[in-house]
């Protein structure tokens, strides 16, 4: 029996699973942030190592039992990133392994032929594509300074801003001016703003605030709905960029795979409708795909590809049943 480890390292946590060649999950491990751009290579590698150790121990195996390890890491965007990550990963006790950006995990779980567009909207955002000839391209994934305008951290900042602007009558009335202060333990926006300023807080990294945005939109709040529509349009623009930069696809209908907590768990209809409309304005025939399985199983599928192992419908069904979006 051959065993594959899939590792999904994101901006919030790192998730590793051990799968046997029949698709059975033997062990798993969760640790902290696996994006070296956020925490540095030493901490990121430590979290990757810990998640893998937990997964191997949980499977009752040794490192020598592992046939292949596939790492899918956020922050693996440029050759400079790979020049940092490859030597670090080489210190882990595995002979056969490969590294891809986490976008490629998402594409693999959504497209059996591994050709299409993938949009990531988790703590951060990214977009990538692979055409039928195997050419790949990435749009975004480098942060707000470089044009990214999605992901829960960005959405949290926009939610905070909207609450302040609504309170100051610079925006339409919104329940966000009540929900956001309560999220931080305050009764009013004024109390919240004064506390933040007294503590010299001028930036926000609170991804869970995006949940408040979704709750407000579910209640019909017009401002919250608008913010989610803006996120959807930004994701759609990124998808169009990828398609244009790849020069299109031979297939008539372009698959658009959506991965990350905001789209896989949130699934807000206003966000998804705006995303789809934006892409269809430029590319009429598309299919939105929201996989049921966690991105880490995309890493496993890529690992199985490396070993020449077939991953049919039965294995896909097993992966989908293992727990949805987990990392």
Tab-separated table of C-alpha atoms in Angstrom:
chain	number	residue	atom	x	y	z
A	1	UNK	CA	0.000	0.000	0.000
A	2	UNK	CA	1.305	3.430	-0.972
A	3	UNK	CA	0.560	6.519	1.091
A	4	UNK	CA	0.338	10.137	-0.041
A	5	UNK	CA	0.472	13.253	2.109
A	6	UNK	CA	-1.317	16.371	0.956
A	7	UNK	CA	-0.407	19.643	2.657
A	8	UNK	CA	-2.497	22.797	2.296
A	9	UNK	CA	-0.665	25.752	3.843
A	10	UNK	CA	-2.767	28.899	4.058
A	11	UNK	CA	-2.738	32.300	5.666
A	12	UNK	CA	-4.620	31.066	8.721
A	13	UNK	CA	-3.593	27.440	9.164
A	14	UNK	CA	-1.835	24.462	7.639
A	15	UNK	CA	-3.725	21.230	7.098
A	16	UNK	CA	-2.069	17.900	6.259
A	17	UNK	CA	-3.710	14.562	5.490
A	18	UNK	CA	-2.377	11.064	4.917
A	19	UNK	CA	-4.306	9.133	2.283
A	20	UNK	CA	-3.706	5.596	1.064
A	21	UNK	CA	-3.822	4.715	-2.632
A	22	UNK	CA	-7.465	3.628	-2.309
A	23	UNK	CA	-8.472	7.074	-1.081
A	24	UNK	CA	-8.851	6.202	2.593
A	25	UNK	CA	-7.930	8.926	5.058
A	26	UNK	CA	-5.447	7.524	7.567
A	27	UNK	CA	-4.428	10.608	9.532
A	28	UNK	CA	-4.534	14.388	9.646
A	29	UNK	CA	-2.879	17.317	11.382
A	30	UNK	CA	-3.583	21.023	11.717
A	31	UNK	CA	-1.102	23.725	12.661
A	32	UNK	CA	-0.623	27.477	12.208
A	33	UNK	CA	-0.056	29.728	9.200
A	34	UNK	CA	1.849	28.081	6.341
A	35	UNK	CA	2.380	31.220	4.263
A	36	UNK	CA	6.004	32.315	4.520
A	37	UNK	CA	5.103	35.779	3.236
A	38	UNK	CA	3.098	36.379	6.416
A	39	UNK	CA	5.089	34.720	9.211
A	40	UNK	CA	8.517	34.130	7.674
A	41	UNK	CA	10.013	30.888	6.397
A	42	UNK	CA	11.093	29.528	9.806
A	43	UNK	CA	7.630	29.765	11.357
A	44	UNK	CA	5.884	28.610	8.197
A	45	UNK	CA	8.178	25.582	7.920
A	46	UNK	CA	7.635	24.817	11.605
A	47	UNK	CA	3.870	24.802	11.090
A	48	UNK	CA	4.176	22.619	7.987
A	49	UNK	CA	6.434	20.198	9.865
A	50	UNK	CA	4.040	20.039	12.813
A	51	UNK	CA	0.960	19.377	10.685
A	52	UNK	CA	2.781	16.605	8.811
A	53	UNK	CA	4.089	15.023	12.019
A	54	UNK	CA	0.575	14.959	13.480
A	55	UNK	CA	-0.827	13.417	10.306
A	56	UNK	CA	1.836	10.692	10.125
A	57	UNK	CA	1.479	9.893	13.819
A	58	UNK	CA	-2.293	9.769	13.495
A	59	UNK	CA	-1.948	7.308	10.640
A	60	UNK	CA	0.324	5.072	12.711
A	61	UNK	CA	3.014	5.298	10.035
A	62	UNK	CA	6.634	6.364	9.747
A	63	UNK	CA	8.114	8.864	7.302
A	64	UNK	CA	9.617	5.968	5.328
A	65	UNK	CA	6.097	4.702	4.599
A	66	UNK	CA	5.189	7.834	2.620
A	67	UNK	CA	5.458	7.442	-1.160
A	68	UNK	CA	4.852	11.073	-2.084
A	69	UNK	CA	4.183	14.453	-0.472
A	70	UNK	CA	2.430	17.242	-2.341
A	71	UNK	CA	2.692	20.712	-0.823
A	72	UNK	CA	0.162	23.340	-1.878
A	73	UNK	CA	1.165	26.606	-0.234
A	74	UNK	CA	-0.232	30.099	-0.227
A	75	UNK	CA	2.591	32.513	-0.945
A	76	UNK	CA	4.208	30.251	-3.546
A	77	UNK	CA	3.606	32.925	-6.157
A	78	UNK	CA	6.938	33.732	-7.829
A	79	UNK	CA	10.234	32.016	-8.544
A	80	UNK	CA	11.677	34.044	-5.666
A	81	UNK	CA	9.164	32.336	-3.348
A	82	UNK	CA	10.091	28.909	-4.705
A	83	UNK	CA	13.780	29.677	-4.141
A	84	UNK	CA	12.932	30.170	-0.459
A	85	UNK	CA	10.450	27.346	-0.065
A	86	UNK	CA	12.197	24.508	-1.920
A	87	UNK	CA	15.376	24.461	0.218
A	88	UNK	CA	13.276	24.706	3.374
A	89	UNK	CA	10.964	21.851	2.372
A	90	UNK	CA	13.991	19.767	1.403
A	91	UNK	CA	14.933	19.643	5.104
A	92	UNK	CA	11.799	17.585	5.830
A	93	UNK	CA	12.348	13.805	5.863
A	94	UNK	CA	10.812	12.983	2.479
A	95	UNK	CA	12.515	11.938	-0.754
A	96	UNK	CA	9.646	12.300	-3.217
A	97	UNK	CA	7.712	15.563	-3.087
A	98	UNK	CA	6.496	18.498	-5.134
A	99	UNK	CA	5.446	22.089	-4.484
A	100	UNK	CA	2.691	24.129	-6.129
A	101	UNK	CA	0.835	27.306	-5.280
A	102	UNK	CA	-2.365	26.553	-3.389
A	103	UNK	CA	-4.367	27.723	-6.413
A	104	UNK	CA	-3.384	24.527	-8.240
A	105	UNK	CA	-4.960	22.433	-5.484
A	106	UNK	CA	-8.249	24.188	-6.040
A	107	UNK	CA	-8.094	23.759	-9.797
A	108	UNK	CA	-7.385	20.031	-9.438
A	109	UNK	CA	-10.407	19.342	-7.226
A	110	UNK	CA	-12.732	21.255	-9.541
A	111	UNK	CA	-11.473	20.177	-12.981
A	112	UNK	CA	-10.813	16.497	-13.688
A	113	UNK	CA	-8.722	17.467	-16.737
A	114	UNK	CA	-6.904	20.152	-14.689
A	115	UNK	CA	-7.716	22.867	-17.254
A	116	UNK	CA	-9.746	25.903	-16.239
A	117	UNK	CA	-9.747	28.907	-13.928
A	118	UNK	CA	-9.546	28.847	-10.135
A	119	UNK	CA	-10.498	31.723	-7.857
A	120	UNK	CA	-9.327	31.635	-4.248
A	121	UNK	CA	-11.179	33.691	-1.659
A	122	UNK	CA	-10.126	32.671	1.830
A	123	UNK	CA	-8.179	34.856	4.214
A	124	UNK	CA	-6.614	36.352	1.087
A	125	UNK	CA	-7.337	36.051	-2.603
A	126	UNK	CA	-5.682	34.697	-5.712
A	127	UNK	CA	-6.618	33.698	-9.235
A	128	UNK	CA	-4.940	31.309	-11.621
A	129	UNK	CA	-5.577	29.195	-14.651
A	130	UNK	CA	-4.198	26.331	-16.677
A	131	UNK	CA	-5.092	25.741	-20.307
A	132	UNK	CA	-5.244	22.499	-22.256
A	133	UNK	CA	-1.604	22.865	-23.325
A	134	UNK	CA	-0.482	23.024	-19.680
A	135	UNK	CA	0.364	26.742	-19.691
A	136	UNK	CA	-0.364	28.424	-16.363
A	137	UNK	CA	-0.861	32.025	-15.303
A	138	UNK	CA	-1.566	33.797	-12.023
A	139	UNK	CA	-3.381	37.069	-11.419
A	140	UNK	CA	-3.151	38.661	-7.996
A	141	UNK	CA	-2.291	36.952	-4.753
A	142	UNK	CA	0.282	39.592	-3.849
A	143	UNK	CA	-1.767	41.778	-1.478
A	144	UNK	CA	-3.836	44.938	-1.593
A	145	UNK	CA	-0.904	47.161	-2.588
A	146	UNK	CA	-0.673	45.151	-5.806
A	147	UNK	CA	-4.365	45.265	-6.624
A	148	UNK	CA	-6.018	42.479	-4.608
A	149	UNK	CA	-9.510	43.446	-3.459
A	150	UNK	CA	-11.031	40.289	-1.973
A	151	UNK	CA	-10.440	37.761	0.791
A	152	UNK	CA	-11.774	37.850	4.340
A	153	UNK	CA	-9.060	40.189	5.659
A	154	UNK	CA	-9.765	42.748	2.940
A	155	UNK	CA	-13.517	42.287	3.411
A	156	UNK	CA	-13.123	42.801	7.161
A	157	UNK	CA	-11.427	46.149	6.580
A	158	UNK	CA	-14.179	47.203	4.175
A	159	UNK	CA	-16.789	46.126	6.745
A	160	UNK	CA	-15.120	48.172	9.482
A	161	UNK	CA	-14.898	51.188	7.176
A	162	UNK	CA	-18.548	50.830	6.199
A	163	UNK	CA	-19.624	50.793	9.853
A	164	UNK	CA	-17.700	54.001	10.560
A	165	UNK	CA	-18.898	55.718	7.391
A	166	UNK	CA	-22.517	54.740	8.057
A	167	UNK	CA	-22.290	56.093	11.623
A	168	UNK	CA	-20.860	59.373	10.285
A	169	UNK	CA	-23.557	59.696	7.583
A	170	UNK	CA	-20.959	59.267	4.857
A	171	UNK	CA	-22.839	56.113	3.866
A	172	UNK	CA	-26.393	54.869	3.872
A	173	UNK	CA	-27.853	53.598	7.171
A	174	UNK	CA	-26.680	50.088	7.971
A	175	UNK	CA	-26.900	47.528	10.748
A	176	UNK	CA	-23.114	47.300	10.435
A	177	UNK	CA	-22.791	50.374	12.662
A	178	UNK	CA	-24.322	48.263	15.428
A	179	UNK	CA	-22.964	44.806	14.591
A	180	UNK	CA	-19.303	45.787	14.150
A	181	UNK	CA	-18.894	47.526	17.544
A	182	UNK	CA	-20.619	44.602	19.251
A	183	UNK	CA	-18.187	42.215	17.546
A	184	UNK	CA	-15.315	44.060	19.255
A	185	UNK	CA	-17.134	44.372	22.587
A	186	UNK	CA	-18.365	47.976	22.350
A	187	UNK	CA	-21.821	49.523	22.501
A	188	UNK	CA	-21.239	52.187	19.846
A	189	UNK	CA	-19.030	53.028	16.891
A	190	UNK	CA	-17.790	56.069	18.774
A	191	UNK	CA	-16.507	53.939	21.659
A	192	UNK	CA	-14.859	51.553	19.226
A	193	UNK	CA	-13.175	54.272	17.174
A	194	UNK	CA	-11.841	56.098	20.233
A	195	UNK	CA	-10.458	52.880	21.687
A	196	UNK	CA	-8.748	51.919	18.427
A	197	UNK	CA	-7.241	55.389	18.006
A	198	UNK	CA	-6.051	55.465	21.622
A	199	UNK	CA	-4.190	52.235	20.922
A	200	UNK	CA	-2.791	53.536	17.610
A	201	UNK	CA	-4.609	50.930	15.540
A	202	UNK	CA	-4.682	52.050	11.912
A	203	UNK	CA	-4.938	48.708	10.135
A	204	UNK	CA	-7.116	45.681	10.668
A	205	UNK	CA	-6.401	41.972	10.335
A	206	UNK	CA	-9.562	40.337	11.600
A	207	UNK	CA	-10.850	37.940	8.981
A	208	UNK	CA	-13.767	36.686	11.075
A	209	UNK	CA	-15.356	40.128	10.799
A	210	UNK	CA	-16.339	39.019	7.291
A	211	UNK	CA	-18.832	36.700	8.989
A	212	UNK	CA	-20.563	39.780	10.400
A	213	UNK	CA	-20.779	41.137	6.859
A	214	UNK	CA	-22.466	37.947	5.685
A	215	UNK	CA	-24.898	38.050	8.613
A	216	UNK	CA	-25.874	41.627	7.805
A	217	UNK	CA	-26.433	40.748	4.149
A	218	UNK	CA	-28.592	37.769	5.166
A	219	UNK	CA	-30.754	40.254	7.055
A	220	UNK	CA	-31.172	42.291	3.877
A	221	UNK	CA	-28.813	45.144	4.760
A	222	UNK	CA	-28.253	47.131	1.543
A	223	UNK	CA	-24.740	48.298	2.394
A	224	UNK	CA	-23.569	44.795	3.329
A	225	UNK	CA	-25.061	43.415	0.118
A	226	UNK	CA	-23.224	46.067	-1.889
A	227	UNK	CA	-19.889	45.158	-0.285
A	228	UNK	CA	-20.390	41.485	-1.119
A	229	UNK	CA	-21.343	42.371	-4.678
A	230	UNK	CA	-18.125	44.391	-4.961
A	231	UNK	CA	-16.160	41.337	-3.835
A	232	UNK	CA	-17.927	39.204	-6.426
A	233	UNK	CA	-17.139	41.680	-9.189
A	234	UNK	CA	-13.471	41.766	-8.167
A	235	UNK	CA	-13.281	37.977	-8.337
A	236	UNK	CA	-14.972	38.068	-11.729
A	237	UNK	CA	-12.488	40.655	-13.003
A	238	UNK	CA	-9.631	38.421	-11.841
A	239	UNK	CA	-11.127	35.453	-13.695
A	240	UNK	CA	-11.431	37.483	-16.901
A	241	UNK	CA	-7.816	38.555	-16.507
A	242	UNK	CA	-6.667	34.936	-16.271
A	243	UNK	CA	-8.663	33.910	-19.352
A	244	UNK	CA	-7.327	36.825	-21.408
A	245	UNK	CA	-3.729	36.230	-20.327
A	246	UNK	CA	-3.973	32.534	-21.209
A	247	UNK	CA	-5.388	33.396	-24.623
A	248	UNK	CA	-8.619	31.523	-23.920
A	249	UNK	CA	-9.436	27.811	-23.880
A	250	UNK	CA	-10.244	25.267	-26.559
A	251	UNK	CA	-13.221	23.968	-24.568
A	252	UNK	CA	-16.501	25.731	-25.237
A	253	UNK	CA	-17.535	26.087	-21.589
A	254	UNK	CA	-14.877	27.438	-19.243
A	255	UNK	CA	-14.939	25.949	-15.718
A	256	UNK	CA	-14.512	28.533	-12.955
A	257	UNK	CA	-13.568	26.766	-9.711
A	258	UNK	CA	-14.244	28.650	-6.468
A	259	UNK	CA	-12.247	27.684	-3.367
A	260	UNK	CA	-11.635	29.240	0.025
A	261	UNK	CA	-13.809	29.794	3.068
A	262	UNK	CA	-15.625	32.882	1.722
A	263	UNK	CA	-16.964	31.054	-1.332
A	264	UNK	CA	-17.025	27.441	-0.135
A	265	UNK	CA	-18.531	28.104	3.286
A	266	UNK	CA	-20.082	31.547	2.787
A	267	UNK	CA	-21.706	31.008	-0.630
A	268	UNK	CA	-23.423	34.383	-0.486
A	269	UNK	CA	-25.855	34.618	-3.430
A	270	UNK	CA	-25.166	38.341	-4.011
A	271	UNK	CA	-21.422	37.733	-4.244
A	272	UNK	CA	-21.833	34.729	-6.533
A	273	UNK	CA	-24.345	36.486	-8.807
A	274	UNK	CA	-22.063	39.497	-9.245
A	275	UNK	CA	-19.087	37.222	-9.918
A	276	UNK	CA	-20.945	35.220	-12.558
A	277	UNK	CA	-22.407	38.298	-14.262
A	278	UNK	CA	-18.972	39.935	-14.486
A	279	UNK	CA	-17.422	36.926	-16.216
A	280	UNK	CA	-20.383	36.299	-18.525
A	281	UNK	CA	-20.216	39.861	-19.839
A	282	UNK	CA	-16.896	38.890	-21.434
A	283	UNK	CA	-17.105	35.094	-21.687
A	284	UNK	CA	-20.648	33.848	-22.136
A	285	UNK	CA	-20.258	30.125	-21.640
A	286	UNK	CA	-18.897	29.391	-18.161
A	287	UNK	CA	-19.635	26.967	-15.336
A	288	UNK	CA	-19.194	27.943	-11.696
A	289	UNK	CA	-17.910	25.014	-9.656
A	290	UNK	CA	-17.845	25.069	-5.844
A	291	UNK	CA	-16.163	21.829	-4.752
A	292	UNK	CA	-17.477	19.992	-1.728
A	293	UNK	CA	-14.048	18.723	-0.742
A	294	UNK	CA	-11.346	20.694	1.034
A	295	UNK	CA	-8.461	22.068	-1.084
A	296	UNK	CA	-6.001	19.764	0.693
A	297	UNK	CA	-7.465	16.872	-1.284
A	298	UNK	CA	-6.428	18.683	-4.433
A	299	UNK	CA	-2.875	18.285	-3.181
A	300	UNK	CA	-3.552	14.578	-2.644
A	301	UNK	CA	-4.959	14.228	-6.179
A	302	UNK	CA	-1.863	15.939	-7.612
A	303	UNK	CA	0.253	13.521	-5.579
A	304	UNK	CA	-1.702	10.587	-6.982
A	305	UNK	CA	-1.115	11.999	-10.471
A	306	UNK	CA	2.641	11.962	-9.798
A	307	UNK	CA	2.446	8.294	-8.772
A	308	UNK	CA	0.284	7.341	-11.742
A	309	UNK	CA	-2.614	6.361	-9.490
A	310	UNK	CA	-6.111	6.619	-10.938
A	311	UNK	CA	-8.494	8.798	-8.936
A	312	UNK	CA	-11.960	7.887	-10.093
A	313	UNK	CA	-15.418	8.841	-8.898
A	314	UNK	CA	-15.229	6.597	-5.838
A	315	UNK	CA	-12.121	8.364	-4.539
A	316	UNK	CA	-13.599	11.797	-5.262
A	317	UNK	CA	-16.707	10.798	-3.304
A	318	UNK	CA	-14.562	9.743	-0.358
A	319	UNK	CA	-12.676	13.045	-0.379
A	320	UNK	CA	-15.917	15.024	-0.539
A	321	UNK	CA	-17.224	13.092	2.487
A	322	UNK	CA	-14.167	13.852	4.621
A	323	UNK	CA	-15.351	17.254	5.730
A	324	UNK	CA	-15.632	20.063	3.210
A	325	UNK	CA	-13.461	23.156	3.621
A	326	UNK	CA	-11.103	22.452	6.526
A	327	UNK	CA	-8.070	24.646	5.899
